[in-house]
Coordinates of C-alpha atoms in Angstrom, one line a residue:
M633 CA 285.7 25.9 -94.0
V634 CA 282.6 24.9 -95.2
K635 CA 282.3 23.0 -98.1
K636 CA 280.2 20.8 -100.7
G637 CA 281.3 17.6 -102.3
R638 CA 280.6 14.6 -104.3
T639 CA 279.7 11.1 -103.7
Q640 CA 281.3 8.3 -105.6
V641 CA 278.8 5.1 -105.6
V642 CA 281.1 2.2 -105.6
G643 CA 279.7 -1.4 -106.8
P644 CA 280.9 -4.8 -106.1
A645 CA 282.7 -5.2 -109.1
T646 CA 285.1 -2.1 -108.6
N647 CA 288.0 -2.4 -105.2
D648 CA 289.8 0.4 -106.5
L649 CA 288.7 3.7 -104.7
P650 CA 289.0 7.2 -106.8
T651 CA 292.0 9.0 -105.4
V652 CA 290.8 12.3 -103.4
E653 CA 292.6 15.7 -104.0
K654 CA 293.8 17.4 -101.7
G655 CA 291.5 20.1 -100.4
S656 CA 288.7 18.4 -101.9
T657 CA 285.9 16.1 -100.3
I658 CA 284.5 13.1 -101.5
A659 CA 281.7 10.3 -100.2
Y660 CA 282.2 7.1 -101.0
G661 CA 278.7 4.9 -101.7
L662 CA 279.4 1.1 -101.3
A663 CA 276.8 -1.4 -102.5
G664 CA 277.2 -5.0 -102.7
N665 CA 275.3 -8.2 -103.6
D666 CA 275.4 -9.5 -99.9
K667 CA 275.5 -8.3 -96.5
F668 CA 278.5 -6.7 -95.6
T669 CA 280.5 -4.3 -92.9
V670 CA 282.3 -1.1 -93.7
T671 CA 285.0 0.2 -91.5
V672 CA 286.5 3.7 -91.8
V673 CA 290.1 4.3 -90.9
M674 CA 291.1 7.8 -90.9
R675 CA 295.0 8.9 -91.1
T676 CA 296.6 12.1 -91.2
S677 CA 300.2 11.0 -90.5
A678 CA 301.6 8.1 -88.7
D679 CA 300.5 9.6 -85.5
G680 CA 296.8 10.6 -86.0
T681 CA 294.5 7.6 -86.4
A682 CA 290.7 7.2 -86.0
T683 CA 288.4 4.5 -87.1
Y684 CA 284.5 3.6 -86.9
N685 CA 281.5 1.8 -88.3
A686 CA 279.9 3.2 -91.0
L687 CA 276.0 3.0 -90.6
P688 CA 274.0 1.6 -93.8
V689 CA 271.8 4.1 -95.4
Y690 CA 269.0 2.1 -94.0
A691 CA 269.9 2.9 -90.6
W692 CA 270.1 6.6 -91.0
G693 CA 267.8 9.4 -89.8
T694 CA 266.5 13.0 -89.8
I695 CA 267.5 14.4 -86.3
Y696 CA 271.4 14.2 -84.6
Y697 CA 273.1 15.7 -81.9
V698 CA 277.1 15.5 -83.0
I699 CA 280.0 15.8 -80.7
T700 CA 283.1 17.3 -81.7
G701 CA 285.8 17.7 -78.9
T702 CA 287.5 21.3 -78.9
S703 CA 290.5 22.0 -80.9
M704 CA 289.9 21.4 -84.5
P705 CA 286.2 20.2 -84.9
F706 CA 284.2 19.2 -87.9
V707 CA 280.6 17.9 -89.0
L708 CA 280.3 15.8 -92.2
I709 CA 276.6 15.1 -93.5
T710 CA 276.1 13.1 -96.4
T711 CA 272.4 12.7 -98.4
V712 CA 271.5 10.5 -101.5
E713 CA 268.5 12.3 -102.1
E714 CA 267.6 16.0 -102.3
N715 CA 267.5 17.6 -99.1
T716 CA 267.7 20.9 -96.7
V717 CA 269.9 20.2 -93.8
T718 CA 269.8 22.6 -90.8
L719 CA 272.4 22.7 -88.0
W720 CA 271.3 24.2 -84.8
L721 CA 274.1 25.8 -82.9
S722 CA 275.4 25.2 -79.2
G723 CA 276.8 27.1 -77.2
S724 CA 275.3 29.3 -74.2
K725 CA 273.1 32.4 -74.8
G726 CA 275.5 35.5 -73.7
M727 CA 278.6 33.9 -74.8
P728 CA 280.7 36.4 -76.5
V729 CA 281.5 33.4 -79.0
E730 CA 281.1 34.0 -83.0
F731 CA 282.4 33.4 -85.9
K732 CA 282.0 33.9 -89.8
L733 CA 281.3 31.5 -92.9
E734 CA 280.6 32.9 -96.5
G735 CA 280.6 36.3 -95.1
V736 CA 277.6 35.6 -92.5
I737 CA 278.4 36.1 -88.5
Y738 CA 276.6 33.0 -86.4
K739 CA 276.6 33.0 -83.0
P740 CA 275.4 30.5 -80.6
Y741 CA 271.8 29.1 -81.5
D742 CA 272.0 30.1 -84.9
K743 CA 271.0 27.6 -87.7
L744 CA 273.0 27.4 -90.6
E745 CA 270.9 25.7 -93.6
Q746 CA 272.0 24.3 -96.7
K747 CA 270.0 22.7 -99.7
L748 CA 271.8 19.5 -100.6
K749 CA 271.7 17.7 -103.9
M750 CA 271.6 13.9 -104.5
L751 CA 274.3 12.4 -103.4
E752 CA 276.1 15.6 -102.0
T753 CA 278.3 16.2 -99.0
F754 CA 278.4 19.3 -96.7
V755 CA 281.6 19.7 -94.2
I756 CA 281.9 22.3 -91.6
S757 CA 285.3 22.3 -90.4
K758 CA 288.1 24.0 -88.8
C759 CA 291.0 21.2 -89.7
S760 CA 292.2 23.4 -92.6
G761 CA 293.3 26.4 -89.8
D762 CA 291.3 28.7 -91.0
E763 CA 291.6 32.0 -88.8
A764 CA 287.9 32.7 -89.7
V765 CA 286.3 29.6 -87.6
D766 CA 288.5 29.9 -84.6
N767 CA 285.5 29.6 -82.2
L768 CA 284.0 27.1 -83.8
H769 CA 284.5 24.5 -81.5
S770 CA 282.1 26.4 -79.1
I771 CA 279.4 26.2 -81.2
L772 CA 279.7 22.7 -82.5
D773 CA 280.2 20.3 -79.9
G774 CA 276.3 19.4 -79.0
A775 CA 274.6 21.0 -82.1
K776 CA 272.0 19.9 -83.8
V777 CA 271.0 18.7 -87.3
I778 CA 267.7 18.4 -88.6
A779 CA 267.3 17.1 -92.0
E780 CA 264.2 16.9 -94.4
K781 CA 264.9 13.3 -95.7
P782 CA 267.3 10.9 -93.7
V783 CA 271.1 11.8 -93.4
G784 CA 274.5 10.2 -92.8
V785 CA 276.6 12.5 -89.9
T786 CA 279.8 12.0 -88.7
S787 CA 281.7 14.1 -86.6
G788 CA 284.8 14.8 -84.6
N789 CA 288.4 16.3 -84.0
C790 CA 291.2 16.7 -86.5
R791 CA 293.6 17.7 -83.2
T792 CA 293.0 16.9 -80.1
V793 CA 294.6 16.6 -77.0
V794 CA 293.4 16.1 -73.5
N795 CA 295.2 18.6 -71.3
G796 CA 294.6 17.0 -68.2
I797 CA 297.0 13.9 -69.1
K798 CA 300.6 14.4 -68.5
C799 CA 303.4 12.4 -70.4
P800 CA 306.9 11.7 -69.1
E801 CA 308.4 11.3 -72.2
P802 CA 308.1 12.8 -75.2
L803 CA 305.3 15.3 -75.5
K804 CA 301.9 14.3 -75.2
R805 CA 300.8 14.3 -79.1
P806 CA 297.7 15.2 -80.6
D807 CA 295.3 12.4 -82.6
M808 CA 292.4 12.4 -84.5
M809 CA 289.0 11.1 -83.4
A810 CA 285.7 10.4 -85.1
E811 CA 282.7 8.8 -85.1
M812 CA 279.6 8.2 -87.2
M813 CA 276.9 9.5 -84.7
L814 CA 273.6 7.6 -84.0
P815 CA 270.5 9.1 -85.1
V816 CA 268.0 10.1 -82.4
D817 CA 265.6 7.1 -82.9
E818 CA 268.6 4.8 -82.2
Y819 CA 269.1 6.3 -78.3
R820 CA 267.9 4.4 -75.7
R821 CA 267.7 3.7 -71.9
R822 CA 270.4 1.4 -70.8
M823 CA 274.0 0.4 -71.9
I824 CA 277.6 -0.8 -70.4
L825 CA 280.9 1.2 -70.3
P826 CA 283.8 -1.4 -70.7
N827 CA 286.6 -1.1 -68.9
I828 CA 290.0 -1.1 -70.9
P829 CA 292.2 -3.6 -68.7
N830 CA 295.2 -2.2 -70.8
R831 CA 294.8 1.3 -70.2
K832 CA 296.2 3.4 -67.1
I833 CA 295.0 6.6 -67.3
P834 CA 291.3 7.7 -67.1
A835 CA 289.3 8.8 -69.9
E836 CA 286.0 10.5 -70.2
M837 CA 282.2 9.1 -70.3
V838 CA 280.3 11.8 -72.8
V839 CA 276.6 12.1 -72.3
V840 CA 274.1 14.0 -74.5
S841 CA 270.1 13.7 -74.8
P842 CA 267.6 15.6 -77.2
W843 CA 265.2 15.8 -74.0
P844 CA 265.7 18.5 -71.7
N845 CA 265.6 17.3 -67.6
T846 CA 267.2 13.8 -68.7
K847 CA 268.3 11.9 -65.4
F848 CA 271.0 9.1 -65.5
F849 CA 272.5 6.8 -63.5
V850 CA 276.0 5.5 -63.5
S851 CA 276.7 2.4 -61.2
S852 CA 280.1 2.2 -59.7
E853 CA 281.0 1.4 -56.0
S854 CA 277.8 3.8 -55.4
E855 CA 275.5 4.9 -57.8
I856 CA 276.3 8.6 -59.4
E857 CA 273.1 10.5 -60.6
R858 CA 273.5 13.3 -62.9
Y859 CA 271.3 15.0 -65.1
V860 CA 270.8 16.6 -68.8
T861 CA 269.4 19.8 -68.0
S862 CA 268.5 21.4 -71.6
S863 CA 268.4 19.6 -74.9
G864 CA 271.5 18.6 -76.6
Q865 CA 273.7 19.8 -73.7
V866 CA 277.3 17.9 -73.3
V867 CA 277.6 16.2 -70.1
K868 CA 281.3 15.0 -69.5
N869 CA 282.1 12.4 -66.8
P870 CA 285.8 11.6 -65.5
Y871 CA 285.8 7.7 -66.7
H872 CA 288.1 5.3 -63.9
A873 CA 288.9 1.8 -64.6
G874 CA 285.8 -0.4 -63.9
N875 CA 282.4 -1.8 -65.7
F876 CA 280.0 0.7 -65.3
Y877 CA 276.4 0.2 -66.0
I878 CA 274.4 3.5 -67.1
R879 CA 270.6 3.8 -67.3
G880 CA 268.4 6.7 -67.9
D881 CA 265.1 7.7 -67.3
K882 CA 264.8 9.0 -71.5
G883 CA 267.1 8.0 -74.2
I884 CA 270.6 9.1 -74.2
L885 CA 273.7 8.8 -76.2
T886 CA 277.0 7.4 -74.6
L887 CA 280.1 7.9 -76.1
Y888 CA 283.7 6.9 -74.8
T889 CA 286.7 8.8 -75.2
Q890 CA 289.6 6.4 -75.2
T891 CA 293.2 7.9 -74.8
S892 CA 296.4 6.3 -76.2
T893 CA 300.3 5.8 -75.4
C894 CA 302.4 8.6 -74.6
R895 CA 305.8 6.9 -74.8
I896 CA 307.5 4.8 -77.7
N897 CA 306.8 1.5 -75.7
Y898 CA 304.1 -0.8 -75.9
E899 CA 304.4 -1.8 -72.4
E900 CA 303.8 1.6 -71.1
P901 CA 300.4 2.8 -72.1
M902 CA 300.0 6.1 -70.4
G903 CA 297.9 7.7 -73.0
A904 CA 297.6 11.1 -74.2
A905 CA 295.4 11.1 -77.7
P906 CA 291.6 10.9 -77.5
N907 CA 289.3 8.6 -79.4
L908 CA 285.6 8.6 -79.5
C909 CA 283.8 5.2 -79.6
I910 CA 279.7 5.0 -78.9
V911 CA 278.5 2.7 -76.1
I912 CA 276.0 0.5 -77.3
P913 CA 273.1 -0.1 -75.9
T914 CA 271.6 -3.6 -74.5
S915 CA 269.1 -3.5 -76.9
L916 CA 271.0 -2.9 -79.8
F917 CA 273.5 -6.0 -79.0
Y918 CA 273.8 -8.6 -81.7
Y919 CA 274.7 -12.2 -81.9
R920 CA 277.1 -12.3 -84.7
Y921 CA 280.0 -9.9 -85.9
F922 CA 282.7 -9.9 -88.1
W923 CA 285.7 -7.6 -89.0
R924 CA 289.2 -6.9 -90.1
T925 CA 292.0 -5.2 -87.6
P926 CA 293.0 -1.8 -89.0
D927 CA 296.5 -2.2 -91.1
L928 CA 298.2 0.2 -88.0
Q929 CA 301.6 -0.4 -86.0
T930 CA 299.2 -1.3 -83.0
M931 CA 298.7 -4.2 -80.3
D932 CA 294.8 -5.3 -81.0
F933 CA 292.4 -6.6 -78.7
I934 CA 288.3 -7.3 -78.3
L935 CA 286.1 -6.3 -75.7
I936 CA 283.0 -8.6 -75.2
V937 CA 279.9 -7.6 -73.1
A938 CA 277.6 -10.4 -72.7
R939 CA 275.5 -12.1 -70.3
K940 CA 277.4 -14.8 -68.0
K941 CA 274.7 -17.6 -68.9
D942 CA 275.3 -16.7 -72.9
R943 CA 279.3 -16.9 -72.5
K944 CA 279.5 -20.6 -73.2
Y945 CA 277.4 -20.3 -76.6
L946 CA 280.0 -17.9 -77.9
I947 CA 282.8 -19.4 -81.0
W948 CA 285.7 -17.5 -82.0
D949 CA 286.7 -18.1 -85.5
D950 CA 285.2 -21.5 -85.7
K951 CA 286.2 -22.8 -82.5
P952 CA 285.0 -22.1 -78.6
L953 CA 285.8 -18.7 -77.3
N954 CA 288.5 -19.4 -74.2
L955 CA 286.7 -19.0 -71.4
T956 CA 290.0 -18.4 -69.6
L957 CA 290.3 -15.2 -70.5
G958 CA 289.7 -12.3 -67.7
W959 CA 286.3 -12.2 -67.3
E960 CA 285.1 -8.8 -65.0
E961 CA 281.9 -8.0 -63.0
V962 CA 279.6 -4.8 -63.9
Y963 CA 278.7 -2.6 -61.4
G964 CA 274.8 -2.6 -61.1
A965 CA 274.4 -5.7 -63.4
P966 CA 275.6 -8.4 -62.1
M967 CA 273.9 -10.6 -64.8
Y968 CA 276.6 -9.1 -67.2
A969 CA 279.9 -9.7 -67.6
V970 CA 282.7 -8.1 -69.7
G971 CA 285.8 -10.0 -71.1
N972 CA 289.2 -8.7 -72.8
K973 CA 291.2 -10.7 -75.4
K974 CA 294.3 -10.2 -77.5
V975 CA 293.7 -10.8 -80.9
V976 CA 296.3 -11.5 -84.2
K977 CA 296.0 -9.2 -87.4
G978 CA 293.6 -10.1 -89.7
H979 CA 289.7 -11.3 -90.0
H980 CA 287.7 -12.4 -87.1
V981 CA 284.5 -14.0 -86.6
L982 CA 282.7 -13.8 -83.1
V983 CA 278.9 -15.7 -82.8
S984 CA 276.6 -16.9 -80.4
T985 CA 275.5 -20.3 -81.7
R986 CA 271.9 -19.8 -79.6
M987 CA 271.6 -16.5 -81.0
Y988 CA 272.1 -14.8 -78.0
T989 CA 272.9 -11.2 -78.3
F990 CA 276.3 -9.2 -76.7
A991 CA 278.6 -6.4 -77.9
C992 CA 282.1 -6.5 -79.2
Y993 CA 284.5 -3.7 -79.6
V994 CA 287.6 -3.9 -81.3
Y995 CA 290.8 -1.4 -80.0
G996 CA 294.1 -1.0 -80.0
F997 CA 296.8 1.3 -79.2
G998 CA 300.6 2.1 -80.3
R999 CA 303.2 4.4 -80.7
N1000 CA 301.1 7.7 -80.0
N1001 CA 298.2 7.1 -81.3
S1002 CA 295.0 4.4 -80.8
Y1003 CA 291.6 3.6 -81.9
M1004 CA 288.8 1.9 -80.9
H1005 CA 285.3 1.3 -82.3
S1006 CA 282.0 -1.2 -82.2
A1007 CA 282.3 -4.6 -84.3
G1008 CA 278.6 -3.9 -84.8
F1009 CA 275.2 -4.1 -83.6
Q1010 CA 271.7 -4.2 -84.7
E1011 CA 269.8 -1.3 -86.2
C1012 CA 266.7 -0.4 -84.5
G1013 CA 265.3 2.9 -86.0
L1014 CA 261.9 3.7 -85.9
G1015 CA 260.9 3.8 -89.3
P1016 CA 257.6 4.4 -90.9
D1017 CA 256.0 1.6 -90.0
S1018 CA 256.7 1.2 -86.1
D1019 CA 253.3 2.8 -85.8
T1020 CA 251.5 -0.2 -87.1
K1021 CA 249.4 -1.7 -84.4
D1022 CA 249.4 -5.7 -83.5
D1023 CA 252.4 -6.2 -86.1
L1024 CA 254.4 -9.0 -83.6
I1025 CA 257.6 -6.8 -84.6
D1026 CA 259.9 -4.9 -81.5
N1027 CA 260.2 -2.2 -83.2
D1028 CA 261.7 0.2 -80.9
C1029 CA 264.0 -3.2 -79.9
D1030 CA 263.3 -2.6 -75.6
G1031 CA 262.6 -6.5 -75.6
Q1032 CA 258.7 -5.8 -75.1
V1033 CA 256.6 -6.2 -78.7
D1034 CA 253.6 -4.3 -79.4
E1035 CA 253.6 -2.6 -75.7
E1036 CA 252.3 0.9 -76.3
M1037 CA 248.8 2.7 -77.0
K1038 CA 247.8 5.3 -79.3
D1039 CA 247.4 7.9 -76.8
N1040 CA 250.2 10.1 -77.1
I1041 CA 251.6 8.9 -74.1
D1042 CA 255.1 7.5 -73.5
N1043 CA 253.9 4.3 -72.2
D1044 CA 257.0 2.3 -71.8
G1045 CA 259.0 5.3 -70.7
D1046 CA 262.0 5.2 -73.3
G1047 CA 261.2 8.4 -74.8
F1048 CA 259.6 7.6 -77.9
I1049 CA 255.6 8.0 -78.0
D1050 CA 253.1 5.8 -79.7
E1051 CA 256.1 3.8 -81.7
D1052 CA 255.4 -0.1 -80.8
L1053 CA 251.6 0.1 -80.9
N1054 CA 248.9 -2.6 -79.7
S1055 CA 245.3 -2.2 -80.4
K1056 CA 244.2 -4.0 -77.5
F1057 CA 244.8 -2.0 -74.0
I1058 CA 247.9 -3.3 -71.8
P1059 CA 248.0 -2.1 -68.0
S1060 CA 251.4 -0.8 -66.7
K1061 CA 252.9 -2.7 -63.7
H1062 CA 250.8 0.8 -62.0
Y1063 CA 247.5 -0.1 -63.2
Y1064 CA 246.0 -2.1 -61.0
L1065 CA 247.6 -0.5 -57.6
L1066 CA 246.3 3.3 -59.1
L1067 CA 242.9 1.1 -59.7
F1068 CA 242.4 0.4 -56.6
L1069 CA 243.1 4.0 -54.9
G1070 CA 240.5 5.0 -57.1
M1071 CA 238.0 2.9 -56.1
I1072 CA 238.6 3.7 -52.8
V1073 CA 238.3 7.6 -53.5
V1074 CA 235.5 6.9 -55.6
Y1075 CA 233.9 4.8 -52.5
I1076 CA 234.6 7.6 -50.0
V1077 CA 233.2 10.7 -52.0
L1078 CA 230.1 8.7 -52.7
F1079 CA 229.6 8.1 -48.8
I1080 CA 230.0 12.2 -48.0
I1081 CA 227.5 13.1 -50.9
V1082 CA 225.1 10.6 -49.3
K1083 CA 225.4 11.4 -45.8
K1084 CA 224.8 14.9 -46.6
S1085 CA 222.1 14.5 -48.7
G1086 CA 220.1 12.8 -45.7
I1087 CA 219.7 9.5 -47.6
I1088 CA 221.5 7.7 -44.4
K1089 CA 220.2 9.2 -41.0
R1090 CA 222.0 7.9 -37.4
K1091 CA 219.5 6.3 -35.1
K1092 CA 219.0 8.0 -32.2
K1093 CA 220.0 5.8 -28.8
T1094 CA 217.0 4.6 -26.5
D1095 CA 217.4 4.4 -23.0
T1096 CA 217.4 0.6 -21.8
P1097 CA 217.0 -0.6 -18.2
P1098 CA 219.8 -1.6 -16.4
V1099 CA 219.0 -5.6 -15.9
E1100 CA 219.4 -4.7 -12.1
E1101 CA 215.9 -2.9 -12.2
E1102 CA 214.4 -5.5 -14.7
E1103 CA 215.1 -8.5 -12.1
E1104 CA 213.9 -6.6 -9.1
A1105 CA 210.5 -5.7 -10.6
K1106 CA 210.0 -9.4 -11.7
N1107 CA 210.6 -9.9 -7.8
E1108 CA 208.2 -7.8 -6.7
D1109 CA 205.6 -8.8 -9.0
A1110 CA 205.9 -12.7 -7.7
Q1111 CA 205.5 -11.8 -4.3
L1112 CA 202.1 -10.3 -4.7
S1113 CA 199.5 -12.7 -3.9
E1114 CA 196.2 -13.0 -5.8
S1115 CA 194.2 -11.9 -3.0
E1116 CA 196.5 -8.7 -2.5
M1117 CA 196.0 -8.1 -6.1
L1118 CA 192.3 -8.7 -6.1
K1119 CA 192.2 -6.5 -3.1
E1120 CA 194.0 -3.8 -4.5
V1121 CA 191.7 -3.5 -7.4
D1122 CA 188.2 -3.9 -5.9
P1123 CA 187.5 -0.2 -4.4
V1124 CA 184.1 -1.9 -1.9
A1125 CA 185.8 -4.8 -0.7
G1126 CA 186.2 -4.4 3.1
S1127 CA 184.5 -1.3 3.6
E1128 CA 181.3 0.5 3.3
V1129 CA 181.3 4.1 1.3
D1130 CA 178.3 6.3 0.7
S1131 CA 177.1 6.8 -3.1
G1132 CA 177.5 10.2 -2.9
S1133 CA 181.9 10.1 -2.8
A1134 CA 182.3 6.7 -4.2
S1135 CA 183.1 8.3 -7.2
G1136 CA 186.0 10.2 -6.0
R1137 CA 187.4 7.6 -3.8
G1138 CA 187.1 4.5 -6.9
S1139 CA 188.4 6.8 -8.9
D1140 CA 191.3 7.7 -7.3
H1141 CA 192.3 4.6 -5.9
L1142 CA 191.8 2.5 -9.4
G1143 CA 193.7 5.6 -10.9
N1144 CA 196.6 4.8 -8.3
T1145 CA 196.0 1.4 -8.2
A1146 CA 197.0 1.5 -12.3
Q1147 CA 199.6 3.4 -12.1
S1148 CA 201.4 1.4 -9.4
Y1149 CA 201.1 -1.6 -10.9
V1150 CA 201.9 -0.6 -14.5
S1151 CA 204.8 1.6 -12.7
R1152 CA 206.0 -1.8 -11.3
R1153 CA 205.7 -3.9 -14.2
A1154 CA 206.5 -1.7 -17.0
P1155 CA 209.9 0.2 -17.4
S1156 CA 209.7 4.0 -17.0
H1157 CA 210.0 4.8 -20.6
V1158 CA 207.0 2.9 -21.0
S1159 CA 205.0 3.6 -17.7
R1160 CA 203.7 7.2 -19.2
K1161 CA 201.9 5.8 -21.9
A1162 CA 200.5 2.4 -20.2
E1163 CA 199.0 4.6 -17.7
S1164 CA 196.9 6.5 -19.9
T1165 CA 196.0 3.1 -21.6
V1166 CA 195.1 1.6 -18.7
A1167 CA 193.0 4.2 -17.7
S1168 CA 191.2 4.4 -20.6
F1169 CA 190.3 0.8 -20.5
M1170 CA 188.8 1.6 -16.8
Y1171 CA 186.9 3.8 -17.9
S1172 CA 184.9 1.7 -20.7
V1173 CA 184.4 -1.2 -18.5
A1174 CA 183.8 0.5 -15.3
P1175 CA 182.4 3.9 -16.2
D1176 CA 180.2 4.1 -12.9
L1177 CA 183.6 3.9 -10.9
Y1178 CA 185.5 6.1 -13.6
G1179 CA 184.2 9.7 -13.0
T1180 CA 180.4 9.1 -13.1
S1181 CA 177.4 9.8 -10.3
V1182 CA 175.5 6.8 -9.3
E1183 CA 171.7 7.2 -9.5

């Protein structure tokens, strides 16, 4: 079934809602003089119930991923302004799945486009049992909604059963489930999935991400690593008892599928019918909640997710919250605790006197049906002013203010780009390490270049005389007397020579004497140069004794 319907705007002076005719679609637009919250309760019969909190119009977005489940899915899209909405169907390529709507055959990954007027709704559903859309569930779960202007999107199932759950008696019964989806702008990386202690049947955790190759971790007794390989892929994980910390490397949407009772006995909460509930990211926690329990035959409870140190500041209906209620640890996040409390029918208020943020979920189960929804959360969509530089506002609700740079890079790793800008450079936690490593690389490269260019030359090693040789030469010099040195120097002393041979003998003796003396006085590497120097000197002072004839 594909239908369009009108939106009825109801103001604060009007308490009676218009009657909805069978088979028609209507959306209610509510306006007030002050802030208020709206909880939607959907019932098809005594055994079919679903609840969710409506998002205010200012929190709507333009991109969504819908979760519907199997059997009889539906997607409802509402707009305030004239709009163009495109529904990109999901599924796997090559699947033999198709369905016909208004004479058009649709297959996986096809797109369905609709023009909507002001205050108009668009519904695609199998709740009417139309056989023409028998395969609708195969291509709606994980479908993508893209709109030119903000829209509100609600998705779910009219008649869903959990096939893996067995009920002793009576047989399990189907139930409705519905949730108003969060836009992609509200997807975050960290959340805590609380345990419902009244349940004894495992449920499911559903994760979807708009970014391919998204990795997320679930902390239980051991950390479990999972992947969303493609955009819009729906990853389902069995959920057992425990409070789990979930973190992703990119923004994800996490939903909790709760089961309800099988038996007509409140003391036997076995569980058969499902319900959808969005798990609120820790960055969207709020400090004040007020709500009214649904008018259903159910036992009602609340779940509180808060930091341990902040619990003493919680006020319940104008009285300090009873801290003796059951508090449980959170796997992977020891600073948090989860509390469970049974409540009576009526209005309730839960607030932190120090404005410390926490999460609050309202749930109940009765005869063959159940409900669960968050009591609220703070809206933190990326509006048109989210890229304003230095506005001192945490635009993406990640606990940091103006931490992004205008560089088309996801500086804070939340999956969004340039959404919380600062005009100044803010180094990341790895900036200084990378800077140090970069300086080392530059130094090595420069050293190699300078060395190859010849600017730096290695000095040649010179032979240095051993210490023993120097000492020995000094000792020999000390033993020579002055007379002996003169005798060696004077070639005439103590002998007569003729003038014809004096030149040759004197030259040879003087040269040998100088060579011997210099050899003893100087190291070997100096002696050769010294020999020629001494010879030149002797020639200048005694040319007649060094290579000339006597007349």
